[in-house]
Amino acid sequence: TWVIHKPTGLYLTRPKFTLWYLAGLFVWKILSPVVRRIPFFFPLSVLAGLLIGLSSLGNYLSIPRIVFFFPFFLAGQCFEQKHLERIPRRIRMYGLPAAVSFFILFLTVKPDGSKLTPYIFYGRYNYEDLHMSAPEGIAVRCVCYLISFVFVFLHAVLDAGHGSQIILQTAQYLTDGAGVAAAWLAGDTLVGAH
């Protein structure tokens, strides 16, 4: 309570802060061997991450976050060094500045003049909570996945000696870091927002 300056408690069905991640690791570890047997499991996991934004689960058992971040866990399990070697050198050199520029543009410019909230990267909120229609929310979440995976693979290129564990670590960093960066760009404060 004294850290976030508001009353809080222990909510077993609505994990606070990063406790959702522990539940997610448990679920992902159990489900991934089964899911990986399904044809086209990766695109289906991304589709599930898009569709969970239509639900009204709230943060119950952190199900929306667990489903939203499942593609990163699957990617981490399937990632191999040879995937990095397929990326042309020019993309590796210029990809990071281009990705950062696109990220800033994406967060600060919308056709109607409004700004996107950093909560789009959290995977916790449904499209209605984000004040978006279903098609707009799905499109924004697709761009979030794209931005996140670009940053993950750029991180992998820069840190190529550490293998596949960086994909899930980077996804976690994106949850916090991208949200904080977006809030800073938007002039919002995130104290106690989780």
PDB file of C-alpha atoms in Angstrom:
ATOM      1  CA  THR A   1       0.000   0.000   0.000  1.00  0.00           C
ATOM      2  CA  TRP A   2       2.728   2.480   0.882  1.00  0.00           C
ATOM      3  CA  VAL A   3       4.529   1.884  -2.443  1.00  0.00           C
ATOM      4  CA  ILE A   4       1.649   2.573  -4.834  1.00  0.00           C
ATOM      5  CA  HIS A   5      -0.178   5.006  -2.554  1.00  0.00           C
ATOM      6  CA  LYS A   6      -3.543   3.281  -2.722  1.00  0.00           C
ATOM      7  CA  PRO A   7      -5.201   0.432  -0.833  1.00  0.00           C
ATOM      8  CA  THR A   8      -4.503  -3.036  -2.131  1.00  0.00           C
ATOM      9  CA  GLY A   9      -4.927  -6.596  -0.967  1.00  0.00           C
ATOM     10  CA  LEU A  10      -4.307 -10.212  -1.889  1.00  0.00           C
ATOM     11  CA  TYR A  11      -6.653 -11.163  -4.695  1.00  0.00           C
ATOM     12  CA  LEU A  12      -6.149 -14.790  -5.687  1.00  0.00           C
ATOM     13  CA  THR A  13      -8.412 -14.614  -8.725  1.00  0.00           C
ATOM     14  CA  ARG A  14      -7.015 -11.271  -9.928  1.00  0.00           C
ATOM     15  CA  PRO A  15      -3.215 -11.339  -9.602  1.00  0.00           C
ATOM     16  CA  LYS A  16      -1.563  -7.965  -9.093  1.00  0.00           C
ATOM     17  CA  PHE A  17       1.668  -6.649 -10.566  1.00  0.00           C
ATOM     18  CA  THR A  18       3.773  -9.431 -12.137  1.00  0.00           C
ATOM     19  CA  LEU A  19       2.114 -12.341 -10.331  1.00  0.00           C
ATOM     20  CA  TRP A  20       0.163 -12.982 -13.536  1.00  0.00           C
ATOM     21  CA  TYR A  21       3.483 -14.020 -15.079  1.00  0.00           C
ATOM     22  CA  LEU A  22       3.926 -16.899 -12.628  1.00  0.00           C
ATOM     23  CA  ALA A  23       0.459 -18.197 -13.465  1.00  0.00           C
ATOM     24  CA  GLY A  24       1.254 -17.702 -17.148  1.00  0.00           C
ATOM     25  CA  LEU A  25       4.458 -19.728 -16.964  1.00  0.00           C
ATOM     26  CA  PHE A  26       2.576 -22.563 -15.277  1.00  0.00           C
ATOM     27  CA  VAL A  27      -0.209 -22.582 -17.906  1.00  0.00           C
ATOM     28  CA  TRP A  28       2.143 -22.105 -20.864  1.00  0.00           C
ATOM     29  CA  LYS A  29       4.434 -24.931 -19.731  1.00  0.00           C
ATOM     30  CA  ILE A  30       1.491 -27.327 -19.430  1.00  0.00           C
ATOM     31  CA  LEU A  31      -0.324 -26.295 -22.621  1.00  0.00           C
ATOM     32  CA  SER A  32       2.563 -25.789 -25.035  1.00  0.00           C
ATOM     33  CA  PRO A  33       3.342 -29.489 -25.722  1.00  0.00           C
ATOM     34  CA  VAL A  34      -0.318 -30.072 -26.569  1.00  0.00           C
ATOM     35  CA  VAL A  35      -0.761 -26.887 -28.586  1.00  0.00           C
ATOM     36  CA  ARG A  36       2.418 -27.453 -30.608  1.00  0.00           C
ATOM     37  CA  ARG A  37       0.877 -30.641 -32.057  1.00  0.00           C
ATOM     38  CA  ILE A  38      -1.928 -28.625 -33.664  1.00  0.00           C
ATOM     39  CA  PRO A  39      -1.300 -27.609 -37.286  1.00  0.00           C
ATOM     40  CA  PHE A  40      -0.682 -23.851 -37.624  1.00  0.00           C
ATOM     41  CA  PHE A  41      -0.431 -23.531 -33.842  1.00  0.00           C
ATOM     42  CA  PHE A  42       1.435 -20.234 -33.942  1.00  0.00           C
ATOM     43  CA  PRO A  43      -1.051 -18.265 -36.100  1.00  0.00           C
ATOM     44  CA  LEU A  44      -3.866 -19.795 -34.038  1.00  0.00           C
ATOM     45  CA  SER A  45      -2.230 -18.595 -30.814  1.00  0.00           C
ATOM     46  CA  VAL A  46      -1.985 -15.071 -32.258  1.00  0.00           C
ATOM     47  CA  LEU A  47      -5.652 -15.304 -33.305  1.00  0.00           C
ATOM     48  CA  ALA A  48      -6.566 -16.323 -29.747  1.00  0.00           C
ATOM     49  CA  GLY A  49      -4.596 -13.314 -28.469  1.00  0.00           C
ATOM     50  CA  LEU A  50      -6.608 -11.063 -30.782  1.00  0.00           C
ATOM     51  CA  LEU A  51      -9.956 -12.599 -29.891  1.00  0.00           C
ATOM     52  CA  ILE A  52      -9.392 -12.476 -26.121  1.00  0.00           C
ATOM     53  CA  GLY A  53      -9.679  -8.703 -26.471  1.00  0.00           C
ATOM     54  CA  LEU A  54     -13.367  -9.228 -27.275  1.00  0.00           C
ATOM     55  CA  SER A  55     -14.037 -10.996 -23.974  1.00  0.00           C
ATOM     56  CA  SER A  56     -15.357  -9.437 -20.799  1.00  0.00           C
ATOM     57  CA  LEU A  57     -13.222 -11.524 -18.420  1.00  0.00           C
ATOM     58  CA  GLY A  58     -11.527  -8.494 -16.944  1.00  0.00           C
ATOM     59  CA  ASN A  59      -8.404  -9.672 -15.171  1.00  0.00           C
ATOM     60  CA  TYR A  60      -9.953 -12.900 -13.882  1.00  0.00           C
ATOM     61  CA  LEU A  61      -7.092 -15.371 -13.237  1.00  0.00           C
ATOM     62  CA  SER A  62      -5.053 -13.200 -15.645  1.00  0.00           C
ATOM     63  CA  ILE A  63      -6.561 -15.195 -18.504  1.00  0.00           C
ATOM     64  CA  PRO A  64      -6.413 -12.280 -20.998  1.00  0.00           C
ATOM     65  CA  ARG A  65      -2.708 -11.699 -20.347  1.00  0.00           C
ATOM     66  CA  ILE A  66      -1.892 -15.395 -20.412  1.00  0.00           C
ATOM     67  CA  VAL A  67      -3.611 -15.804 -23.782  1.00  0.00           C
ATOM     68  CA  PHE A  68      -2.180 -12.541 -25.169  1.00  0.00           C
ATOM     69  CA  PHE A  69       1.443 -13.471 -24.349  1.00  0.00           C
ATOM     70  CA  PHE A  70       1.207 -17.182 -25.236  1.00  0.00           C
ATOM     71  CA  PRO A  71       2.543 -16.598 -28.791  1.00  0.00           C
ATOM     72  CA  PHE A  72       5.776 -15.226 -27.290  1.00  0.00           C
ATOM     73  CA  PHE A  73       6.223 -18.361 -25.190  1.00  0.00           C
ATOM     74  CA  LEU A  74       5.606 -20.569 -28.235  1.00  0.00           C
ATOM     75  CA  ALA A  75       8.019 -18.499 -30.321  1.00  0.00           C
ATOM     76  CA  GLY A  76      10.652 -18.898 -27.624  1.00  0.00           C
ATOM     77  CA  GLN A  77      10.269 -22.658 -27.724  1.00  0.00           C
ATOM     78  CA  CYS A  78      10.540 -22.811 -31.516  1.00  0.00           C
ATOM     79  CA  PHE A  79      13.300 -20.234 -31.965  1.00  0.00           C
ATOM     80  CA  GLU A  80      16.674 -21.369 -33.301  1.00  0.00           C
ATOM     81  CA  GLN A  81      19.874 -19.506 -34.145  1.00  0.00           C
ATOM     82  CA  LYS A  82      19.395 -20.259 -37.852  1.00  0.00           C
ATOM     83  CA  HIS A  83      16.329 -17.983 -37.852  1.00  0.00           C
ATOM     84  CA  LEU A  84      18.591 -15.014 -37.086  1.00  0.00           C
ATOM     85  CA  GLU A  85      20.983 -15.961 -39.838  1.00  0.00           C
ATOM     86  CA  ARG A  86      18.164 -15.688 -42.393  1.00  0.00           C
ATOM     87  CA  ILE A  87      17.656 -11.991 -41.622  1.00  0.00           C
ATOM     88  CA  PRO A  88      19.618  -9.903 -44.143  1.00  0.00           C
ATOM     89  CA  ARG A  89      22.470  -7.841 -42.703  1.00  0.00           C
ATOM     90  CA  ARG A  90      20.966  -4.556 -43.926  1.00  0.00           C
ATOM     91  CA  ILE A  91      17.743  -5.214 -41.998  1.00  0.00           C
ATOM     92  CA  ARG A  92      19.734  -6.020 -38.882  1.00  0.00           C
ATOM     93  CA  MET A  93      21.653  -2.748 -39.178  1.00  0.00           C
ATOM     94  CA  TYR A  94      18.752  -0.420 -39.928  1.00  0.00           C
ATOM     95  CA  GLY A  95      15.926  -2.324 -38.302  1.00  0.00           C
ATOM     96  CA  LEU A  96      16.259  -0.928 -34.787  1.00  0.00           C
ATOM     97  CA  PRO A  97      16.106   2.775 -35.737  1.00  0.00           C
ATOM     98  CA  ALA A  98      13.226   2.048 -38.112  1.00  0.00           C
ATOM     99  CA  ALA A  99      11.343   0.040 -35.459  1.00  0.00           C
ATOM    100  CA  VAL A 100      11.817   2.729 -32.810  1.00  0.00           C
ATOM    101  CA  SER A 101      10.623   5.414 -35.247  1.00  0.00           C
ATOM    102  CA  PHE A 102       7.560   3.368 -36.192  1.00  0.00           C
ATOM    103  CA  PHE A 103       6.820   2.667 -32.521  1.00  0.00           C
ATOM    104  CA  ILE A 104       6.879   6.380 -31.655  1.00  0.00           C
ATOM    105  CA  LEU A 105       4.767   7.262 -34.689  1.00  0.00           C
ATOM    106  CA  PHE A 106       2.276   4.494 -33.875  1.00  0.00           C
ATOM    107  CA  LEU A 107       1.782   5.705 -30.321  1.00  0.00           C
ATOM    108  CA  THR A 108       1.581   9.416 -31.014  1.00  0.00           C
ATOM    109  CA  VAL A 109      -0.392   9.729 -34.250  1.00  0.00           C
ATOM    110  CA  LYS A 110      -3.942   8.517 -34.850  1.00  0.00           C
ATOM    111  CA  PRO A 111      -6.113   9.598 -37.777  1.00  0.00           C
ATOM    112  CA  ASP A 112      -8.677  11.214 -35.454  1.00  0.00           C
ATOM    113  CA  GLY A 113      -5.995  13.172 -33.581  1.00  0.00           C
ATOM    114  CA  SER A 114      -6.258  11.211 -30.324  1.00  0.00           C
ATOM    115  CA  LYS A 115      -3.394   9.287 -28.707  1.00  0.00           C
ATOM    116  CA  LEU A 116      -3.236   5.588 -27.969  1.00  0.00           C
ATOM    117  CA  THR A 117      -2.959   4.522 -24.370  1.00  0.00           C
ATOM    118  CA  PRO A 118       0.070   2.490 -23.258  1.00  0.00           C
ATOM    119  CA  TYR A 119      -2.357  -0.115 -21.900  1.00  0.00           C
ATOM    120  CA  ILE A 120      -2.597  -1.591 -25.412  1.00  0.00           C
ATOM    121  CA  PHE A 121       0.643  -3.473 -24.704  1.00  0.00           C
ATOM    122  CA  TYR A 122      -0.500  -4.978 -21.395  1.00  0.00           C
ATOM    123  CA  GLY A 123      -2.780  -7.645 -22.864  1.00  0.00           C
ATOM    124  CA  ARG A 124      -5.008  -7.265 -19.826  1.00  0.00           C
ATOM    125  CA  TYR A 125      -7.689  -4.913 -21.114  1.00  0.00           C
ATOM    126  CA  ASN A 126     -10.395  -5.721 -23.608  1.00  0.00           C
ATOM    127  CA  TYR A 127     -11.103  -3.430 -26.540  1.00  0.00           C
ATOM    128  CA  GLU A 128     -14.101  -1.864 -24.847  1.00  0.00           C
ATOM    129  CA  ASP A 129     -11.963  -0.871 -21.830  1.00  0.00           C
ATOM    130  CA  LEU A 130      -9.530   0.749 -24.267  1.00  0.00           C
ATOM    131  CA  HIS A 131     -12.405   2.697 -25.879  1.00  0.00           C
ATOM    132  CA  MET A 132     -12.009   0.940 -29.222  1.00  0.00           C
ATOM    133  CA  SER A 133     -14.388  -0.850 -31.523  1.00  0.00           C
ATOM    134  CA  ALA A 134     -13.677  -4.534 -32.163  1.00  0.00           C
ATOM    135  CA  PRO A 135     -12.109  -3.973 -35.622  1.00  0.00           C
ATOM    136  CA  GLU A 136     -10.021  -1.045 -34.342  1.00  0.00           C
ATOM    137  CA  GLY A 137      -8.889  -3.025 -31.288  1.00  0.00           C
ATOM    138  CA  ILE A 138      -7.928  -6.048 -33.378  1.00  0.00           C
ATOM    139  CA  ALA A 139      -5.987  -3.840 -35.812  1.00  0.00           C
ATOM    140  CA  VAL A 140      -4.165  -2.066 -32.973  1.00  0.00           C
ATOM    141  CA  ARG A 141      -3.370  -5.376 -31.286  1.00  0.00           C
ATOM    142  CA  CYS A 142      -2.016  -6.747 -34.594  1.00  0.00           C
ATOM    143  CA  VAL A 143       0.319  -3.756 -34.785  1.00  0.00           C
ATOM    144  CA  CYS A 144       1.285  -4.342 -31.128  1.00  0.00           C
ATOM    145  CA  TYR A 145       2.199  -7.946 -31.946  1.00  0.00           C
ATOM    146  CA  LEU A 146       4.158  -6.792 -34.982  1.00  0.00           C
ATOM    147  CA  ILE A 147       6.060  -4.128 -33.039  1.00  0.00           C
ATOM    148  CA  SER A 148       6.730  -6.521 -30.171  1.00  0.00           C
ATOM    149  CA  PHE A 149       8.073  -9.304 -32.384  1.00  0.00           C
ATOM    150  CA  VAL A 150      10.225  -6.856 -34.341  1.00  0.00           C
ATOM    151  CA  PHE A 151      11.758  -5.634 -31.081  1.00  0.00           C
ATOM    152  CA  VAL A 152      12.182  -9.211 -29.848  1.00  0.00           C
ATOM    153  CA  PHE A 153      14.048 -10.286 -32.964  1.00  0.00           C
ATOM    154  CA  LEU A 154      16.129  -7.114 -33.021  1.00  0.00           C
ATOM    155  CA  HIS A 155      17.067  -7.837 -29.419  1.00  0.00           C
ATOM    156  CA  ALA A 156      17.949 -11.376 -30.471  1.00  0.00           C
ATOM    157  CA  VAL A 157      20.157 -10.049 -33.264  1.00  0.00           C
ATOM    158  CA  LEU A 158      21.972  -7.753 -30.841  1.00  0.00           C
ATOM    159  CA  ASP A 159      22.305 -10.521 -28.230  1.00  0.00           C
ATOM    160  CA  ALA A 160      22.659 -13.538 -30.522  1.00  0.00           C
ATOM    161  CA  GLY A 161      24.727 -15.656 -28.153  1.00  0.00           C
ATOM    162  CA  HIS A 162      21.968 -16.231 -25.597  1.00  0.00           C
ATOM    163  CA  GLY A 163      19.519 -18.363 -27.562  1.00  0.00           C
ATOM    164  CA  SER A 164      15.765 -18.609 -27.358  1.00  0.00           C
ATOM    165  CA  GLN A 165      15.190 -17.530 -23.725  1.00  0.00           C
ATOM    166  CA  ILE A 166      15.467 -13.883 -24.796  1.00  0.00           C
ATOM    167  CA  ILE A 167      12.125 -13.994 -26.632  1.00  0.00           C
ATOM    168  CA  LEU A 168      10.080 -14.465 -23.486  1.00  0.00           C
ATOM    169  CA  GLN A 169      12.294 -12.109 -21.483  1.00  0.00           C
ATOM    170  CA  THR A 170      11.906  -9.408 -24.114  1.00  0.00           C
ATOM    171  CA  ALA A 171       8.139  -9.898 -24.164  1.00  0.00           C
ATOM    172  CA  GLN A 172       8.129  -9.219 -20.421  1.00  0.00           C
ATOM    173  CA  TYR A 173      10.307  -6.134 -20.899  1.00  0.00           C
ATOM    174  CA  LEU A 174       7.935  -4.915 -23.598  1.00  0.00           C
ATOM    175  CA  THR A 175       4.999  -5.232 -21.243  1.00  0.00           C
ATOM    176  CA  ASP A 176       6.598  -2.865 -18.776  1.00  0.00           C
ATOM    177  CA  GLY A 177       9.053  -0.871 -20.866  1.00  0.00           C
ATOM    178  CA  ALA A 178       6.817  -0.129 -23.835  1.00  0.00           C
ATOM    179  CA  GLY A 179       4.006   0.874 -21.539  1.00  0.00           C
ATOM    180  CA  VAL A 180       6.231   3.242 -19.601  1.00  0.00           C
ATOM    181  CA  ALA A 181       7.730   4.693 -22.788  1.00  0.00           C
ATOM    182  CA  ALA A 182       4.296   5.149 -24.311  1.00  0.00           C
ATOM    183  CA  ALA A 183       3.019   6.804 -21.152  1.00  0.00           C
ATOM    184  CA  TRP A 184       5.977   9.147 -21.154  1.00  0.00           C
ATOM    185  CA  LEU A 185       5.302  10.035 -24.794  1.00  0.00           C
ATOM    186  CA  ALA A 186       1.616  10.568 -24.034  1.00  0.00           C
ATOM    187  CA  GLY A 187       2.342  12.531 -20.850  1.00  0.00           C
ATOM    188  CA  ASP A 188       0.456  10.021 -18.672  1.00  0.00           C
ATOM    189  CA  THR A 189       1.450   8.584 -15.316  1.00  0.00           C
ATOM    190  CA  LEU A 190       1.350   4.846 -14.676  1.00  0.00           C
ATOM    191  CA  VAL A 191       1.741   4.760 -10.897  1.00  0.00           C
ATOM    192  CA  GLY A 192      -0.564   2.014  -9.680  1.00  0.00           C
ATOM    193  CA  ALA A 193      -1.919   1.315 -13.174  1.00  0.00           C
ATOM    194  CA  HIS A 194      -1.316  -2.436 -13.043  1.00  0.00           C
TER     195      HIS A 194
END
